[in-house]
Amino acid sequence: MSRVQFSKELVERLNDTEAVTVLTGAGVSAESGVPTFRDPGGIWEKFKPEQLANFEAFMSDPDFVWSWYQHRREIMRDVKPNPGHYALAEMEKYFAVFNLITQNIDNLHHRAGSKKVIELHGNIERNYCIKCRKHFDDIDICRKQVLKCDCGGLIRPDVVWFGEALPYNALKNAEECSRNCGVFFSIGTSAEVYPAASLPLVAKQHYSYVVEINPKRTAHSELMDEVIEGRSGEVLPELLNFIKLNKIEK
Ligand code: BJW
Ligand code: ZN
């Protein structure tokens, strides 16, 4: 028996559409034990992401920022995908076109089996030299001081900080997928950080049915066609079952 109610309109849209696009944020990994950025409680109240997640902060105290990322790597290494990640990985089988865009850097969608993930804000499992851009992806997680490349450049995490451009191809693909889908899901994001937050708006402008899944209302809830208030680890497995049932009946 499903505890989540999906509207008749969503049923029809999911049955009629070939293409579904999903945008995920930190909330999708919350039930795995990865702290979100802007929810109450946790380390994010002590450090504002805007203060640490920027290039100036890294240049003024590289060891501090590096050790903060190493700490987060330890958290992310030890967690596992949750039922929400697995449901999204399985959902891609049920649509001719299924695009998963994430703002998360934790690699949990890949680890859950999602084949193609558009990573807007990079991936914490990678690093690169700020001078020559050579990659260094196997640095010991225990190393708390920043390393230098042979060229003398500092090595930084391959994530997108405030004020930095998103990876060009990832953003281009994400915009394209948002323009061309019948249903767009915005899941576990506060919708406060741009340009990612503009994607549901792009989808809506292109007549997609836009659905938010989040336990709390967000900056964008008013603009949504449907808001499902709940945790993604609970709602998404139910959504998957619901899609499976409807596709079988078709
Ligand atoms: C659950 C749940 C459960 C809980 N189930 N849900 C004014 C207007 C517009 C833009 C700007 C502006 N001033 C400045 C800007 C630009 C800036 C920006 O948007 N700032 C805003 C804060 C105002 N953007 C940028 O700087 C971007 N770059 C850019 O614009 O470049 C321009 C440029 C062009 C050309 C050349 C040069 C420059 C870059 C943004 C990079 C963001 N980076 C971070 C850090 C990544 C690395 C790291 O992790 O350290 O990305 S910041 C942080 O926020 C991270 C996230 O991906 C991102 C979004 O957060 P998210 O995922 O939404 O998390 P939360 O915590 O906010 O929300 C969690 C949600 O989950 C909540 O709603 C909960 O309710 C929910 N939840 N449990 C489902 N179980
Ligand atoms: Zn270098």
Short mmCIF file of C-alpha atoms and ligand atoms in Angstrom, two decimals:
data_model
loop_
_atom_site.label_atom_id
_atom_site.label_comp_id
_atom_site.label_asym_id
_atom_site.label_seq_id
_atom_site.Cartn_x
_atom_site.Cartn_y
_atom_site.Cartn_z
CA MET A 1 0.00 0.00 0.00
CA SER A 2 1.52 3.31 -1.11
CA ARG A 3 1.78 6.04 1.48
CA VAL A 4 2.64 8.73 -1.09
CA GLN A 5 -0.09 10.15 -3.28
CA PHE A 6 0.83 10.88 -6.88
CA SER A 7 -1.59 13.03 -8.87
CA LYS A 8 -3.60 11.82 -11.85
CA GLU A 9 -1.81 14.42 -13.97
CA LEU A 10 1.59 12.98 -13.02
CA VAL A 11 0.38 9.46 -13.88
CA GLU A 12 -0.72 10.64 -17.30
CA ARG A 13 2.42 12.64 -17.94
CA LEU A 14 4.68 9.73 -16.96
CA ASN A 15 2.74 7.40 -19.24
CA ASP A 16 2.78 9.77 -22.18
CA THR A 17 6.34 11.04 -22.05
CA GLU A 18 9.44 9.54 -23.61
CA ALA A 19 11.80 11.76 -21.68
CA VAL A 20 12.29 12.36 -17.97
CA THR A 21 14.91 14.65 -16.44
CA VAL A 22 15.89 14.57 -12.78
CA LEU A 23 17.92 17.18 -10.87
CA THR A 24 19.24 16.10 -7.48
CA GLY A 25 20.78 18.00 -4.58
CA ALA A 26 22.30 17.27 -1.21
CA GLY A 27 18.97 16.10 0.28
CA VAL A 28 19.11 12.95 -1.82
CA SER A 29 22.23 11.86 0.09
CA ALA A 30 20.99 13.00 3.51
CA GLU A 31 19.54 9.59 4.33
CA SER A 32 22.94 8.06 3.51
CA GLY A 33 24.49 10.22 6.24
CA VAL A 34 26.03 12.99 4.11
CA PRO A 35 25.21 16.36 5.73
CA THR A 36 23.34 18.84 3.57
CA PHE A 37 24.48 22.46 3.26
CA ARG A 38 21.64 24.63 4.45
CA ASP A 39 19.55 22.46 6.79
CA PRO A 40 19.77 23.13 10.53
CA GLY A 41 22.25 21.08 12.55
CA GLY A 42 25.65 19.70 11.56
CA ILE A 43 28.92 21.29 10.57
CA TRP A 44 27.33 23.63 8.03
CA GLU A 45 26.10 25.92 10.74
CA LYS A 46 29.69 26.50 11.81
CA PHE A 47 31.13 27.06 8.34
CA LYS A 48 29.16 28.75 5.60
CA PRO A 49 29.74 26.95 2.29
CA GLU A 50 30.13 30.36 0.67
CA GLN A 51 33.12 31.06 2.97
CA LEU A 52 34.96 27.78 2.44
CA ALA A 53 33.85 26.72 -1.01
CA ASN A 54 35.65 29.43 -2.94
CA PHE A 55 39.04 29.93 -4.54
CA GLU A 56 40.03 32.92 -2.39
CA ALA A 57 39.51 30.84 0.78
CA PHE A 58 41.68 28.10 -0.69
CA MET A 59 44.47 30.52 -1.63
CA SER A 60 44.43 32.27 1.75
CA ASP A 61 44.59 29.01 3.76
CA PRO A 62 45.09 26.01 1.43
CA ASP A 63 45.76 23.51 4.23
CA PHE A 64 42.57 24.46 6.04
CA VAL A 65 40.36 24.11 2.98
CA TRP A 66 42.17 20.94 1.89
CA SER A 67 41.73 19.32 5.33
CA TRP A 68 38.03 20.25 5.28
CA TYR A 69 37.65 18.39 2.00
CA GLN A 70 39.65 15.43 3.33
CA HIS A 71 37.28 15.29 6.29
CA ARG A 72 34.29 15.30 3.94
CA ARG A 73 35.93 12.60 1.80
CA GLU A 74 36.14 10.41 4.88
CA ILE A 75 32.41 10.89 5.48
CA MET A 76 31.56 10.20 1.84
CA ARG A 77 33.84 7.17 1.58
CA ASP A 78 32.12 5.48 4.51
CA VAL A 79 28.51 5.99 3.43
CA LYS A 80 26.40 3.92 1.06
CA PRO A 81 23.75 4.85 -1.51
CA ASN A 82 20.23 4.85 -0.03
CA PRO A 83 16.94 3.55 -1.51
CA GLY A 84 16.43 6.90 -3.28
CA HIS A 85 19.70 6.53 -5.23
CA TYR A 86 18.86 2.92 -6.13
CA ALA A 87 15.34 3.83 -7.24
CA LEU A 88 16.71 6.50 -9.59
CA ALA A 89 19.26 4.04 -11.01
CA GLU A 90 16.47 1.58 -11.79
CA MET A 91 14.07 4.21 -13.09
CA GLU A 92 16.21 4.87 -16.15
CA LYS A 93 15.11 1.50 -17.60
CA TYR A 94 11.50 2.64 -17.86
CA PHE A 95 11.96 5.64 -20.14
CA ALA A 96 13.41 5.96 -23.63
CA VAL A 97 15.31 9.04 -22.45
CA PHE A 98 16.24 9.45 -18.80
CA ASN A 99 18.68 12.13 -17.73
CA LEU A 100 20.05 12.43 -14.23
CA ILE A 101 21.66 15.76 -13.37
CA THR A 102 23.25 16.15 -9.96
CA GLN A 103 24.75 18.97 -7.94
CA ASN A 104 26.23 16.39 -5.58
CA ILE A 105 29.93 15.63 -5.56
CA ASP A 106 29.67 12.41 -3.51
CA ASN A 107 29.54 9.89 -6.39
CA LEU A 108 26.61 8.06 -4.77
CA HIS A 109 24.51 7.99 -7.95
CA HIS A 110 27.31 6.17 -9.77
CA ARG A 111 27.78 3.84 -6.84
CA ALA A 112 24.05 3.02 -6.92
CA GLY A 113 24.38 2.01 -10.58
CA SER A 114 23.21 5.08 -12.49
CA LYS A 115 24.97 4.81 -15.84
CA LYS A 116 25.02 8.37 -17.04
CA VAL A 117 25.18 11.18 -14.52
CA ILE A 118 25.65 14.83 -15.40
CA GLU A 119 27.78 16.25 -12.58
CA LEU A 120 27.32 20.00 -12.37
CA HIS A 121 29.56 20.69 -9.37
CA GLY A 122 32.35 18.18 -9.97
CA ASN A 123 33.30 15.09 -7.99
CA ILE A 124 35.13 14.94 -4.67
CA GLU A 125 36.97 11.78 -5.72
CA ARG A 126 39.07 13.82 -8.15
CA ASN A 127 41.74 16.54 -7.75
CA TYR A 128 43.67 18.72 -10.14
CA CYS A 129 46.60 21.14 -10.20
CA ILE A 130 45.49 24.78 -10.30
CA LYS A 131 48.39 25.66 -12.65
CA CYS A 132 48.71 22.89 -15.27
CA ARG A 133 45.34 21.14 -14.55
CA LYS A 134 46.99 17.70 -14.32
CA HIS A 135 44.79 15.22 -12.42
CA PHE A 136 45.78 13.61 -9.10
CA ASP A 137 42.99 11.27 -8.13
CA ASP A 138 44.77 8.88 -5.76
CA ILE A 139 45.91 11.14 -2.94
CA ASP A 140 45.91 9.40 0.46
CA ILE A 141 42.75 10.37 2.34
CA CYS A 142 44.80 10.76 5.56
CA ARG A 143 46.98 13.51 4.09
CA LYS A 144 45.78 16.66 5.84
CA GLN A 145 48.14 19.15 4.17
CA VAL A 146 47.77 20.31 0.62
CA LEU A 147 50.12 18.82 -1.98
CA LYS A 148 51.98 20.57 -4.77
CA CYS A 149 52.25 19.37 -8.36
CA ASP A 150 55.70 19.03 -10.06
CA CYS A 151 54.96 22.36 -11.77
CA GLY A 152 54.65 24.08 -8.37
CA GLY A 153 50.87 24.54 -8.54
CA LEU A 154 48.66 23.64 -5.60
CA ILE A 155 46.44 20.59 -5.95
CA ARG A 156 42.76 21.23 -5.28
CA PRO A 157 39.58 19.14 -5.22
CA ASP A 158 37.80 18.91 -8.59
CA VAL A 159 34.64 20.61 -7.37
CA VAL A 160 32.98 23.86 -8.43
CA TRP A 161 33.34 26.68 -5.95
CA PHE A 162 31.29 29.88 -5.75
CA GLY A 163 32.20 32.30 -8.52
CA GLU A 164 33.57 29.52 -10.73
CA ALA A 165 32.05 28.44 -14.02
CA LEU A 166 30.37 25.05 -14.10
CA PRO A 167 31.93 22.46 -16.47
CA TYR A 168 30.88 23.72 -19.88
CA ASN A 169 29.63 20.42 -21.36
CA ALA A 170 27.83 19.38 -18.21
CA LEU A 171 25.90 22.64 -18.05
CA LYS A 172 25.15 22.58 -21.77
CA ASN A 173 23.83 19.00 -21.53
CA ALA A 174 21.83 19.79 -18.42
CA GLU A 175 20.15 22.75 -20.12
CA GLU A 176 19.40 20.67 -23.19
CA CYS A 177 17.87 17.87 -21.08
CA SER A 178 15.79 20.41 -19.17
CA ARG A 179 14.44 21.90 -22.40
CA ASN A 180 13.50 18.49 -23.79
CA CYS A 181 11.58 16.47 -21.24
CA GLY A 182 7.93 15.75 -20.52
CA VAL A 183 8.48 15.48 -16.76
CA PHE A 184 11.18 17.18 -14.69
CA PHE A 185 11.86 16.19 -11.07
CA SER A 186 13.74 18.53 -8.70
CA ILE A 187 14.72 16.40 -5.72
CA GLY A 188 16.45 17.27 -2.44
CA THR A 189 17.70 20.70 -3.41
CA SER A 190 16.98 24.04 -1.76
CA ALA A 191 17.06 25.63 -5.24
CA GLU A 192 19.19 28.47 -3.96
CA VAL A 193 22.36 27.99 -5.98
CA TYR A 194 22.50 29.06 -9.60
CA PRO A 195 22.77 28.15 -12.43
CA ALA A 196 21.55 24.70 -11.25
CA ALA A 197 18.46 26.29 -9.70
CA SER A 198 17.45 27.69 -13.08
CA LEU A 199 17.01 24.22 -14.64
CA PRO A 200 13.47 23.52 -13.31
CA LEU A 201 12.53 26.97 -14.61
CA VAL A 202 13.96 26.14 -18.03
CA ALA A 203 11.96 22.90 -18.03
CA LYS A 204 8.76 24.73 -17.09
CA GLN A 205 9.29 27.36 -19.79
CA HIS A 206 9.46 24.46 -22.25
CA TYR A 207 6.13 22.99 -21.07
CA SER A 208 7.52 20.18 -18.98
CA TYR A 209 5.52 19.02 -15.94
CA VAL A 210 7.75 20.07 -13.05
CA VAL A 211 7.66 18.15 -9.77
CA GLU A 212 9.52 18.82 -6.52
CA ILE A 213 10.33 16.11 -3.97
CA ASN A 214 11.52 17.53 -0.65
CA PRO A 215 10.45 17.27 3.00
CA LYS A 216 10.35 21.09 3.14
CA ARG A 217 9.12 23.74 0.78
CA THR A 218 11.83 25.58 -1.18
CA ALA A 219 12.43 28.81 -3.04
CA HIS A 220 10.82 27.15 -6.06
CA SER A 221 7.85 25.31 -4.56
CA GLU A 222 5.40 27.96 -5.75
CA LEU A 223 6.51 27.51 -9.34
CA MET A 224 6.11 23.74 -9.36
CA ASP A 225 3.24 21.88 -10.99
CA GLU A 226 3.34 19.38 -8.14
CA VAL A 227 5.10 19.28 -4.77
CA ILE A 228 5.57 15.94 -3.04
CA GLU A 229 6.52 16.60 0.56
CA GLY A 230 8.66 13.73 1.77
CA ARG A 231 12.13 12.25 1.99
CA SER A 232 13.60 11.07 -1.28
CA GLY A 233 14.65 7.73 0.25
CA GLU A 234 10.97 7.02 0.92
CA VAL A 235 9.21 8.76 -1.98
CA LEU A 236 11.47 7.53 -4.81
CA PRO A 237 11.06 3.76 -4.20
CA GLU A 238 7.29 4.35 -4.17
CA LEU A 239 7.52 6.38 -7.35
CA LEU A 240 9.52 3.58 -8.97
CA ASN A 241 6.90 0.97 -7.99
CA PHE A 242 4.21 3.21 -9.29
CA ILE A 243 6.01 3.66 -12.64
CA LYS A 244 6.58 -0.10 -12.91
CA LEU A 245 2.90 -0.83 -12.33
CA ASN A 246 1.76 1.74 -14.84
CA LYS A 247 4.21 0.64 -17.51
CA ILE A 248 3.12 -3.01 -17.12
CA GLU A 249 -0.53 -2.09 -17.43
CA LYS A 250 0.11 -0.12 -20.61
C1 BJW B 1 15.86 16.37 1.62
C2 BJW B 1 16.08 15.41 2.56
C3 BJW B 1 15.65 14.13 2.22
C4 BJW B 1 16.85 17.18 3.39
N1 BJW B 1 15.08 13.92 1.04
N2 BJW B 1 15.29 16.14 0.46
C5 BJW B 1 22.57 36.05 -7.10
C6 BJW B 1 21.63 35.49 -7.95
C7 BJW B 1 21.96 34.41 -8.75
C8 BJW B 1 23.21 33.83 -8.70
C9 BJW B 1 24.15 34.39 -7.84
C10 BJW B 1 23.82 35.47 -7.07
N3 BJW B 1 24.92 35.81 -6.32
C11 BJW B 1 25.91 34.90 -6.62
C12 BJW B 1 25.45 34.06 -7.55
C13 BJW B 1 26.16 32.92 -8.16
C14 BJW B 1 26.33 31.75 -7.24
C15 BJW B 1 25.03 31.49 -6.50
O1 BJW B 1 24.12 30.86 -6.97
N4 BJW B 1 24.94 31.98 -5.26
C16 BJW B 1 23.71 31.84 -4.48
C17 BJW B 1 24.06 31.30 -3.10
C18 BJW B 1 23.01 33.16 -4.45
N5 BJW B 1 26.66 30.63 -8.11
C19 BJW B 1 27.92 30.39 -8.45
O2 BJW B 1 28.85 31.04 -8.03
C20 BJW B 1 28.13 29.27 -9.46
N6 BJW B 1 28.94 29.72 -10.52
C21 BJW B 1 28.58 30.71 -11.32
O3 BJW B 1 27.53 31.28 -11.23
O4 BJW B 1 29.53 31.00 -12.25
C22 BJW B 1 29.37 32.12 -13.10
C23 BJW B 1 30.59 32.21 -13.96
C24 BJW B 1 30.47 32.13 -15.34
C25 BJW B 1 31.61 32.20 -16.13
C26 BJW B 1 32.86 32.37 -15.55
C27 BJW B 1 32.99 32.43 -14.18
C28 BJW B 1 31.84 32.36 -13.38
C29 BJW B 1 28.87 28.10 -8.82
C30 BJW B 1 28.09 27.44 -7.74
C31 BJW B 1 28.95 26.34 -7.10
C32 BJW B 1 28.24 25.74 -5.91
N7 BJW B 1 29.18 24.96 -5.21
C33 BJW B 1 28.73 24.21 -4.03
C34 BJW B 1 29.96 23.57 -3.37
C35 BJW B 1 30.45 22.37 -4.17
C36 BJW B 1 31.65 21.75 -3.57
C37 BJW B 1 31.45 21.30 -2.15
O5 BJW B 1 30.57 20.49 -1.84
O6 BJW B 1 32.21 21.75 -1.31
O7 BJW B 1 27.77 23.23 -4.41
S1 BJW B 1 27.82 25.20 -2.85
C38 BJW B 1 26.70 23.97 -2.39
O8 BJW B 1 25.34 24.36 -2.76
C39 BJW B 1 27.03 22.74 -3.28
C40 BJW B 1 25.66 22.26 -3.67
O9 BJW B 1 25.74 21.46 -4.82
C41 BJW B 1 24.89 23.54 -3.85
C42 BJW B 1 23.40 23.36 -3.79
O10 BJW B 1 22.98 22.91 -2.53
P1 BJW B 1 21.79 21.90 -2.40
O11 BJW B 1 22.15 20.62 -3.04
O12 BJW B 1 20.54 22.52 -2.86
O13 BJW B 1 21.77 21.62 -0.83
P2 BJW B 1 21.04 22.46 0.33
O14 BJW B 1 21.66 22.07 1.61
O15 BJW B 1 20.96 23.88 0.01
O16 BJW B 1 19.54 21.90 0.31
C43 BJW B 1 19.26 20.57 0.70
C44 BJW B 1 17.79 20.33 0.47
O17 BJW B 1 17.53 18.96 0.74
C45 BJW B 1 16.87 21.13 1.40
O18 BJW B 1 15.85 21.75 0.62
C46 BJW B 1 16.27 20.07 2.31
O19 BJW B 1 14.92 20.35 2.71
C47 BJW B 1 16.33 18.86 1.45
N8 BJW B 1 16.38 17.59 2.17
N9 BJW B 1 16.72 16.02 3.67
C48 BJW B 1 14.93 14.99 0.19
N10 BJW B 1 15.83 13.11 3.10
ZN ZN B 2 50.78 21.32 -12.25
#
